[in-house]
Each structure stands twice: as structure tokens, then as C-alpha cells.
PDB file of C-alpha atoms in Angstrom:
ATOM      1  CA  MET A1352     134.687 101.032  94.292  1.00  0.00           C
ATOM      2  CA  ALA A1353     133.628 104.393  92.872  1.00  0.00           C
ATOM      3  CA  ASN A1354     130.251 105.876  93.824  1.00  0.00           C
ATOM      4  CA  SER A1355     128.038 105.764  90.734  1.00  0.00           C
ATOM      5  CA  ASP A1356     125.640 108.372  92.164  1.00  0.00           C
ATOM      6  CA  VAL A1357     128.154 111.222  92.214  1.00  0.00           C
ATOM      7  CA  LYS A1358     128.589 113.606  89.295  1.00  0.00           C
ATOM      8  CA  ARG A1359     132.058 113.109  87.865  1.00  0.00           C
ATOM      9  CA  VAL A1360     134.192 115.354  85.638  1.00  0.00           C
ATOM     10  CA  LEU A1361     137.594 114.822  84.054  1.00  0.00           C
ATOM     11  CA  VAL A1362     139.606 118.003  83.501  1.00  0.00           C
ATOM     12  CA  THR A1363     142.735 117.731  81.361  1.00  0.00           C
ATOM     13  CA  GLY A1364     145.513 120.081  82.405  1.00  0.00           C
ATOM     14  CA  GLY A1365     143.665 120.585  85.674  1.00  0.00           C
ATOM     15  CA  ASN A1366     146.738 121.210  87.791  1.00  0.00           C
ATOM     16  CA  ARG A1367     147.104 124.929  87.045  1.00  0.00           C
ATOM     17  CA  GLY A1368     145.583 128.016  85.457  1.00  0.00           C
ATOM     18  CA  ILE A1369     142.120 127.770  83.948  1.00  0.00           C
ATOM     19  CA  GLY A1370     141.979 124.007  84.445  1.00  0.00           C
ATOM     20  CA  PHE A1371     142.650 124.356  88.174  1.00  0.00           C
ATOM     21  CA  ALA A1372     139.968 127.050  88.458  1.00  0.00           C
ATOM     22  CA  ILE A1373     137.503 124.789  86.627  1.00  0.00           C
ATOM     23  CA  ALA A1374     138.307 121.931  89.004  1.00  0.00           C
ATOM     24  CA  GLN A1375     137.878 124.212  92.007  1.00  0.00           C
ATOM     25  CA  GLY A1376     134.561 125.547  90.723  1.00  0.00           C
ATOM     26  CA  LEU A1377     133.115 122.108  90.020  1.00  0.00           C
ATOM     27  CA  LEU A1378     134.222 120.755  93.394  1.00  0.00           C
ATOM     28  CA  ALA A1379     132.165 123.572  94.906  1.00  0.00           C
ATOM     29  CA  LYS A1380     129.198 122.174  92.960  1.00  0.00           C
ATOM     30  CA  ASP A1381     129.697 118.723  94.470  1.00  0.00           C
ATOM     31  CA  PHE A1382     131.415 117.086  91.515  1.00  0.00           C
ATOM     32  CA  GLU A1383     134.081 114.452  91.889  1.00  0.00           C
ATOM     33  CA  VAL A1384     137.015 115.790  89.878  1.00  0.00           C
ATOM     34  CA  ILE A1385     139.526 113.684  87.994  1.00  0.00           C
ATOM     35  CA  MET A1386     142.418 116.124  87.725  1.00  0.00           C
ATOM     36  CA  THR A1387     144.994 115.285  85.094  1.00  0.00           C
ATOM     37  CA  ALA A1388     148.509 116.566  84.508  1.00  0.00           C
ATOM     38  CA  ARG A1389     151.406 115.337  82.413  1.00  0.00           C
ATOM     39  CA  SER A1390     153.053 113.956  85.557  1.00  0.00           C
ATOM     40  CA  LEU A1391     151.299 112.233  88.442  1.00  0.00           C
ATOM     41  CA  ASN A1392     153.340 114.301  90.895  1.00  0.00           C
ATOM     42  CA  SER A1393     152.022 117.559  89.419  1.00  0.00           C
ATOM     43  CA  ALA A1394     148.444 116.279  89.601  1.00  0.00           C
ATOM     44  CA  GLN A1395     148.919 115.123  93.193  1.00  0.00           C
ATOM     45  CA  GLN A1396     150.447 118.426  94.312  1.00  0.00           C
ATOM     46  CA  ALA A1397     147.577 120.375  92.764  1.00  0.00           C
ATOM     47  CA  ALA A1398     144.983 118.005  94.242  1.00  0.00           C
ATOM     48  CA  GLN A1399     146.409 118.611  97.724  1.00  0.00           C
ATOM     49  CA  GLN A1400     145.516 122.305  97.383  1.00  0.00           C
ATOM     50  CA  LEU A1401     141.829 121.483  96.984  1.00  0.00           C
ATOM     51  CA  SER A1402     139.163 120.196  99.335  1.00  0.00           C
ATOM     52  CA  GLY A1403     136.685 117.656  98.052  1.00  0.00           C
ATOM     53  CA  ARG A1404     136.724 114.485  96.000  1.00  0.00           C
ATOM     54  CA  VAL A1405     139.760 114.780  93.722  1.00  0.00           C
ATOM     55  CA  ILE A1406     141.437 111.944  91.836  1.00  0.00           C
ATOM     56  CA  PRO A1407     144.888 112.909  90.489  1.00  0.00           C
ATOM     57  CA  LEU A1408     145.740 111.198  87.219  1.00  0.00           C
ATOM     58  CA  GLU A1409     148.760 111.220  84.915  1.00  0.00           C
ATOM     59  CA  LEU A1410     147.752 112.058  81.352  1.00  0.00           C
ATOM     60  CA  ASP A1411     149.603 113.534  78.381  1.00  0.00           C
ATOM     61  CA  ILE A1412     147.016 114.190  75.682  1.00  0.00           C
ATOM     62  CA  SER A1413     149.691 114.271  72.974  1.00  0.00           C
ATOM     63  CA  SER A1414     150.338 110.554  73.583  1.00  0.00           C
ATOM     64  CA  ASP A1415     147.876 107.812  72.645  1.00  0.00           C
ATOM     65  CA  ARG A1416     149.662 105.454  75.031  1.00  0.00           C
ATOM     66  CA  SER A1417     149.180 107.898  77.911  1.00  0.00           C
ATOM     67  CA  ILE A1418     145.491 108.399  77.097  1.00  0.00           C
ATOM     68  CA  THR A1419     144.908 104.631  76.960  1.00  0.00           C
ATOM     69  CA  GLN A1420     146.785 104.094  80.219  1.00  0.00           C
ATOM     70  CA  ALA A1421     144.774 106.827  81.958  1.00  0.00           C
ATOM     71  CA  ALA A1422     141.509 105.189  80.918  1.00  0.00           C
ATOM     72  CA  GLU A1423     142.778 101.823  82.159  1.00  0.00           C
ATOM     73  CA  THR A1424     143.803 103.355  85.496  1.00  0.00           C
ATOM     74  CA  LEU A1425     140.289 104.704  85.990  1.00  0.00           C
ATOM     75  CA  ARG A1426     138.799 101.321  85.088  1.00  0.00           C
ATOM     76  CA  GLN A1427     141.003  99.694  87.719  1.00  0.00           C
ATOM     77  CA  LYS A1428     139.674 102.210  90.250  1.00  0.00           C
ATOM     78  CA  GLY A1429     136.133 101.111  89.438  1.00  0.00           C
ATOM     79  CA  ILE A1430     135.236 104.303  87.577  1.00  0.00           C
ATOM     80  CA  ASN A1431     132.974 103.432  84.652  1.00  0.00           C
ATOM     81  CA  GLN A1432     130.966 106.627  84.193  1.00  0.00           C
ATOM     82  CA  LEU A1433     131.933 110.178  83.255  1.00  0.00           C
ATOM     83  CA  ASP A1434     129.347 112.964  83.274  1.00  0.00           C
ATOM     84  CA  VAL A1435     131.592 115.700  81.896  1.00  0.00           C
ATOM     85  CA  LEU A1436     134.849 115.721  79.927  1.00  0.00           C
ATOM     86  CA  ILE A1437     136.599 119.094  79.832  1.00  0.00           C
ATOM     87  CA  ASN A1438     139.395 119.198  77.264  1.00  0.00           C
ATOM     88  CA  ASN A1439     141.395 122.061  78.730  1.00  0.00           C
ATOM     89  CA  ALA A1440     145.034 121.014  78.241  1.00  0.00           C
ATOM     90  CA  GLY A1441     146.803 122.758  75.390  1.00  0.00           C
ATOM     91  CA  VAL A1442     150.072 124.155  74.106  1.00  0.00           C
ATOM     92  CA  TYR A1443     151.217 127.441  72.558  1.00  0.00           C
ATOM     93  CA  PRO A1444     154.304 126.717  70.411  1.00  0.00           C
ATOM     94  CA  ASP A1445     154.487 130.162  68.776  1.00  0.00           C
ATOM     95  CA  GLN A1446     157.257 132.141  70.426  1.00  0.00           C
ATOM     96  CA  ASP A1447     158.607 134.898  68.162  1.00  0.00           C
ATOM     97  CA  VAL A1448     157.261 133.435  64.908  1.00  0.00           C
ATOM     98  CA  THR A1449     154.723 134.339  62.253  1.00  0.00           C
ATOM     99  CA  VAL A1450     152.906 132.279  59.660  1.00  0.00           C
ATOM    100  CA  LEU A1451     155.826 133.108  57.347  1.00  0.00           C
ATOM    101  CA  THR A1452     158.534 131.885  59.727  1.00  0.00           C
ATOM    102  CA  THR A1453     156.983 129.039  61.728  1.00  0.00           C
ATOM    103  CA  THR A1454     158.127 125.464  61.240  1.00  0.00           C
ATOM    104  CA  ARG A1455     156.280 122.296  60.320  1.00  0.00           C
ATOM    105  CA  GLU A1456     157.343 120.901  63.707  1.00  0.00           C
ATOM    106  CA  ALA A1457     155.630 123.740  65.584  1.00  0.00           C
ATOM    107  CA  LEU A1458     152.475 123.383  63.483  1.00  0.00           C
ATOM    108  CA  LEU A1459     152.392 119.639  64.132  1.00  0.00           C
ATOM    109  CA  THR A1460     152.920 120.177  67.870  1.00  0.00           C
ATOM    110  CA  GLY A1461     149.930 122.515  68.031  1.00  0.00           C
ATOM    111  CA  MET A1462     147.646 120.247  66.041  1.00  0.00           C
ATOM    112  CA  ASN A1463     148.763 117.038  67.768  1.00  0.00           C
ATOM    113  CA  THR A1464     147.963 118.361  71.239  1.00  0.00           C
ATOM    114  CA  ASN A1465     145.234 120.972  70.810  1.00  0.00           C
ATOM    115  CA  THR A1466     143.176 119.134  68.189  1.00  0.00           C
ATOM    116  CA  PHE A1467     144.138 115.500  67.724  1.00  0.00           C
ATOM    117  CA  GLY A1468     144.505 115.009  71.479  1.00  0.00           C
ATOM    118  CA  VAL A1469     140.901 116.087  71.982  1.00  0.00           C
ATOM    119  CA  ILE A1470     139.654 113.666  69.336  1.00  0.00           C
ATOM    120  CA  ARG A1471     141.555 110.791  70.932  1.00  0.00           C
ATOM    121  CA  MET A1472     140.268 111.744  74.396  1.00  0.00           C
ATOM    122  CA  VAL A1473     136.661 111.589  73.225  1.00  0.00           C
ATOM    123  CA  GLN A1474     137.233 108.323  71.362  1.00  0.00           C
ATOM    124  CA  THR A1475     138.906 106.686  74.357  1.00  0.00           C
ATOM    125  CA  PHE A1476     136.559 107.908  77.089  1.00  0.00           C
ATOM    126  CA  LEU A1477     133.362 107.550  75.038  1.00  0.00           C
ATOM    127  CA  PRO A1478     132.242 104.358  76.847  1.00  0.00           C
ATOM    128  CA  LEU A1479     132.354 106.256  80.167  1.00  0.00           C
ATOM    129  CA  LEU A1480     130.448 109.204  78.688  1.00  0.00           C
ATOM    130  CA  GLU A1481     127.840 106.871  77.193  1.00  0.00           C
ATOM    131  CA  ALA A1482     127.226 105.437  80.665  1.00  0.00           C
ATOM    132  CA  ALA A1483     126.113 108.857  81.982  1.00  0.00           C
ATOM    133  CA  PRO A1484     122.482 109.965  81.452  1.00  0.00           C
ATOM    134  CA  THR A1485     123.287 113.446  80.076  1.00  0.00           C
ATOM    135  CA  ALA A1486     126.995 113.628  79.347  1.00  0.00           C
ATOM    136  CA  ARG A1487     128.762 116.764  78.173  1.00  0.00           C
ATOM    137  CA  VAL A1488     132.059 117.423  76.397  1.00  0.00           C
ATOM    138  CA  ILE A1489     133.539 120.920  76.717  1.00  0.00           C
ATOM    139  CA  ASN A1490     136.495 121.974  74.575  1.00  0.00           C
ATOM    140  CA  VAL A1491     138.493 124.953  75.807  1.00  0.00           C
ATOM    141  CA  SER A1492     139.192 126.834  72.601  1.00  0.00           C
ATOM    142  CA  SER A1493     140.008 130.484  71.890  1.00  0.00           C
ATOM    143  CA  GLY A1494     138.682 133.483  70.033  1.00  0.00           C
ATOM    144  CA  MET A1495     141.959 133.201  68.121  1.00  0.00           C
ATOM    145  CA  GLY A1496     140.498 130.020  66.643  1.00  0.00           C
ATOM    146  CA  SER A1497     137.459 131.772  65.188  1.00  0.00           C
ATOM    147  CA  LEU A1498     137.555 132.752  61.531  1.00  0.00           C
ATOM    148  CA  ASN A1499     137.467 136.463  62.389  1.00  0.00           C
ATOM    149  CA  GLY A1500     140.012 136.106  65.191  1.00  0.00           C
ATOM    150  CA  LEU A1501     142.955 134.522  63.387  1.00  0.00           C
ATOM    151  CA  THR A1502     146.300 136.285  63.731  1.00  0.00           C
ATOM    152  CA  THR A1503     149.500 135.925  61.739  1.00  0.00           C
ATOM    153  CA  THR A1504     151.694 135.832  64.866  1.00  0.00           C
ATOM    154  CA  ALA A1505     150.305 132.671  66.495  1.00  0.00           C
ATOM    155  CA  PRO A1506     149.975 130.334  63.515  1.00  0.00           C
ATOM    156  CA  SER A1507     150.098 126.914  65.171  1.00  0.00           C
ATOM    157  CA  TYR A1508     147.862 127.990  68.050  1.00  0.00           C
ATOM    158  CA  CYS A1509     145.293 129.692  65.820  1.00  0.00           C
ATOM    159  CA  LEU A1510     145.125 126.873  63.292  1.00  0.00           C
ATOM    160  CA  SER A1511     144.901 124.181  65.973  1.00  0.00           C
ATOM    161  CA  LYS A1512     142.076 126.005  67.757  1.00  0.00           C
ATOM    162  CA  LEU A1513     140.310 126.636  64.431  1.00  0.00           C
ATOM    163  CA  ALA A1514     140.530 122.882  63.817  1.00  0.00           C
ATOM    164  CA  LEU A1515     139.350 122.240  67.385  1.00  0.00           C
ATOM    165  CA  ASN A1516     136.233 124.294  66.708  1.00  0.00           C
ATOM    166  CA  GLY A1517     135.640 122.231  63.581  1.00  0.00           C
ATOM    167  CA  THR A1518     136.157 119.110  65.663  1.00  0.00           C
ATOM    168  CA  THR A1519     133.501 120.352  68.101  1.00  0.00           C
ATOM    169  CA  ILE A1520     130.973 120.634  65.274  1.00  0.00           C
ATOM    170  CA  MET A1521     131.826 117.149  63.992  1.00  0.00           C
ATOM    171  CA  LEU A1522     131.723 115.549  67.441  1.00  0.00           C
ATOM    172  CA  ALA A1523     128.424 117.243  68.281  1.00  0.00           C
ATOM    173  CA  GLU A1524     126.870 115.846  65.121  1.00  0.00           C
ATOM    174  CA  SER A1525     128.333 112.386  65.739  1.00  0.00           C
ATOM    175  CA  LEU A1526     127.278 112.204  69.400  1.00  0.00           C
ATOM    176  CA  HIS A1527     123.866 113.862  69.178  1.00  0.00           C
ATOM    177  CA  ALA A1528     122.080 110.524  68.854  1.00  0.00           C
ATOM    178  CA  LYS A1529     123.879 109.305  71.987  1.00  0.00           C
ATOM    179  CA  GLY A1530     122.579 112.271  73.980  1.00  0.00           C
ATOM    180  CA  ILE A1531     126.045 113.757  74.498  1.00  0.00           C
ATOM    181  CA  ALA A1532     126.372 117.545  74.160  1.00  0.00           C
ATOM    182  CA  VAL A1533     129.638 118.920  72.754  1.00  0.00           C
ATOM    183  CA  ASN A1534     130.590 122.605  72.860  1.00  0.00           C
ATOM    184  CA  SER A1535     133.595 124.886  72.517  1.00  0.00           C
ATOM    185  CA  MET A1536     134.236 127.863  74.774  1.00  0.00           C
ATOM    186  CA  CYS A1537     136.596 130.830  74.789  1.00  0.00           C
ATOM    187  CA  PRO A1538     137.876 131.783  78.246  1.00  0.00           C
ATOM    188  CA  GLY A1539     139.186 135.150  77.054  1.00  0.00           C
ATOM    189  CA  TRP A1540     142.682 136.472  77.740  1.00  0.00           C
ATOM    190  CA  VAL A1541     143.544 135.040  81.147  1.00  0.00           C
ATOM    191  CA  LYS A1542     146.458 135.464  83.552  1.00  0.00           C
ATOM    192  CA  THR A1543     148.098 132.050  83.189  1.00  0.00           C
ATOM    193  CA  ASP A1544     151.499 130.703  82.207  1.00  0.00           C
ATOM    194  CA  MET A1545     150.252 130.860  78.611  1.00  0.00           C
ATOM    195  CA  GLY A1546     148.354 134.151  78.801  1.00  0.00           C
ATOM    196  CA  GLY A1547     150.993 136.084  80.722  1.00  0.00           C
ATOM    197  CA  SER A1548     150.791 138.532  83.602  1.00  0.00           C
ATOM    198  CA  SER A1549     149.327 141.413  81.582  1.00  0.00           C
ATOM    199  CA  ALA A1550     146.130 139.532  80.747  1.00  0.00           C
ATOM    200  CA  PRO A1551     143.008 141.263  82.120  1.00  0.00           C
ATOM    201  CA  ARG A1552     141.124 138.178  83.307  1.00  0.00           C
ATOM    202  CA  SER A1553     141.621 135.917  86.307  1.00  0.00           C
ATOM    203  CA  PRO A1554     141.624 132.122  85.915  1.00  0.00           C
ATOM    204  CA  GLU A1555     138.285 132.096  87.751  1.00  0.00           C
ATOM    205  CA  GLN A1556     136.760 134.449  85.172  1.00  0.00           C
ATOM    206  CA  GLY A1557     138.179 132.300  82.383  1.00  0.00           C
ATOM    207  CA  ALA A1558     136.736 129.160  83.962  1.00  0.00           C
ATOM    208  CA  ASP A1559     133.204 130.497  84.464  1.00  0.00           C
ATOM    209  CA  THR A1560     131.734 129.550  81.073  1.00  0.00           C
ATOM    210  CA  ALA A1561     133.173 126.037  81.236  1.00  0.00           C
ATOM    211  CA  ILE A1562     131.631 125.544  84.686  1.00  0.00           C
ATOM    212  CA  TRP A1563     128.310 126.878  83.383  1.00  0.00           C
ATOM    213  CA  LEU A1564     128.422 124.541  80.383  1.00  0.00           C
ATOM    214  CA  ALA A1565     129.104 121.633  82.731  1.00  0.00           C
ATOM    215  CA  THR A1566     126.254 122.405  85.094  1.00  0.00           C
ATOM    216  CA  GLN A1567     123.582 124.848  83.930  1.00  0.00           C
ATOM    217  CA  ALA A1568     123.633 125.260  80.152  1.00  0.00           C
ATOM    218  CA  PRO A1569     120.669 123.712  78.318  1.00  0.00           C
ATOM    219  CA  HIS A1570     121.687 120.213  77.308  1.00  0.00           C
ATOM    220  CA  ASP A1571     120.101 120.628  73.868  1.00  0.00           C
ATOM    221  CA  LYS A1572     122.603 123.383  73.072  1.00  0.00           C
ATOM    222  CA  THR A1573     125.329 121.441  71.291  1.00  0.00           C
ATOM    223  CA  GLY A1574     127.840 122.130  68.562  1.00  0.00           C
ATOM    224  CA  LYS A1575     128.124 125.780  69.627  1.00  0.00           C
ATOM    225  CA  PHE A1576     130.905 128.222  70.544  1.00  0.00           C
ATOM    226  CA  TRP A1577     130.546 130.221  73.790  1.00  0.00           C
ATOM    227  CA  ARG A1578     132.125 133.159  75.568  1.00  0.00           C
ATOM    228  CA  ASP A1579     130.820 134.660  78.818  1.00  0.00           C
ATOM    229  CA  ARG A1580     127.870 132.227  78.669  1.00  0.00           C
ATOM    230  CA  ARG A1581     126.774 133.635  75.289  1.00  0.00           C
ATOM    231  CA  GLU A1582     126.924 131.964  71.922  1.00  0.00           C
ATOM    232  CA  ILE A1583     129.479 133.449  69.513  1.00  0.00           C
ATOM    233  CA  SER A1584     130.423 132.729  65.912  1.00  0.00           C
ATOM    234  CA  PHE A1585     132.944 130.025  65.040  1.00  0.00           C
TER     235      PHE A1585
END
């Protein structure tokens, strides 16, 4: 049976990059971390690299069936409370395309994972968030999803993160009465599989604001967009 006294966070895409750094940082702050990856093996391998309370979990946020199954797996483990949900998993389906050459399939892939997946995660795990006294939802977005940061060369990514920021505003308004804070954050350009090796920031630097939002940020700050622990414009 799970310990109801421990602070618990679920990190999607927690097996590598920014998600792994977030998991590592929150373990250091005595959280129990539910680390998800698209395959259980990937989650287990990543969990073995960490010390602390880590629960590996298979979860593909582009699949409603996978999201539902993940929630059921946690229920079977006796986990009925979630203090923080960090929607970190995402895709970048924009190799060598522009807004003039991209396909409907690529646009749908971006929206289905980066935006619709987040909405379904919140809907599905809401009962667990409601059980926590001061729950938080943190959406890992991008400056490329802000109105003044859109580019023509990453159309599906930009539009899906723009929609994710809109989703953050809508969720914050919808969950305010339940005492659940919802925020977006931009990690900056980070050395990850997505960001590439020339990116100036480490995963740990990219994870810092998410960790701060999960632990130290004022709980009454909701429906905002953050970078380097400072509020920025959507």
C-alpha cells in the first residue's frame, strides 16, 4: 500500500532529457516519483539510474488506452493521491519542413501528443490531484509556443505548444475552484535528443523552473507562463 504522507509527482517522459532531470531534482527534495516512458523497459532502465522512491510506469500520452491503463495500474498499487503532475513528454515532428510544406499528418501528430495528450492526462488523473491538499499541474511548453516566438520552420511544434499554452489558461480557470494550480514553463534550448548537441543549456538548467513550480512557487500563481522562475508573456 502506498504511503499517503509522501509527496508524489508523476513525470511524463521522465526517462531521459529534461524529464529525467526533473525526476532527479524532485527525488532530491524527497518526492516519490512516478516515472513514465512509452515502454515499461525504458522507464525501468531509467529508474535504476536513480536513488530514491521511483515507480516506473508505461505511458504513451498519445493513446487514451495507455493513459487509462496507467491510471488503473497506479490504482492497483494503492496510489490514490498525486501532488504534482508534470506534463513533460512531447514530440517534434518538423524535420526539414516549413508551414508551407508540412503535412496534415505531422500537424495532427504534434497536436495529438503535445496538446491533446495533456488534456487527457489532466482529465484522467484529476481524481488523484483532487485528493492532494495543494495539487499542481506543470506543462512543459516552449518559447516557440508564445505568440512572439512562433517560427515558420517548426509548424507542428509551434502550433501544438501555442495550443498547450491556451490549454494551460483554460485548465487553470477550470481547476481554480478545486485549489489546483496549473502553469506552463519554457525550459529554454536544452541539450536533449530533441534540442540537439549545440543547445546552450543542460537538462538540469532546463528542469530548474519545473522543479521550482513543483515545490516553491506561490500556489496562488496559476494560469501563467514561466521561464527561469520569472513570468513571461504567452
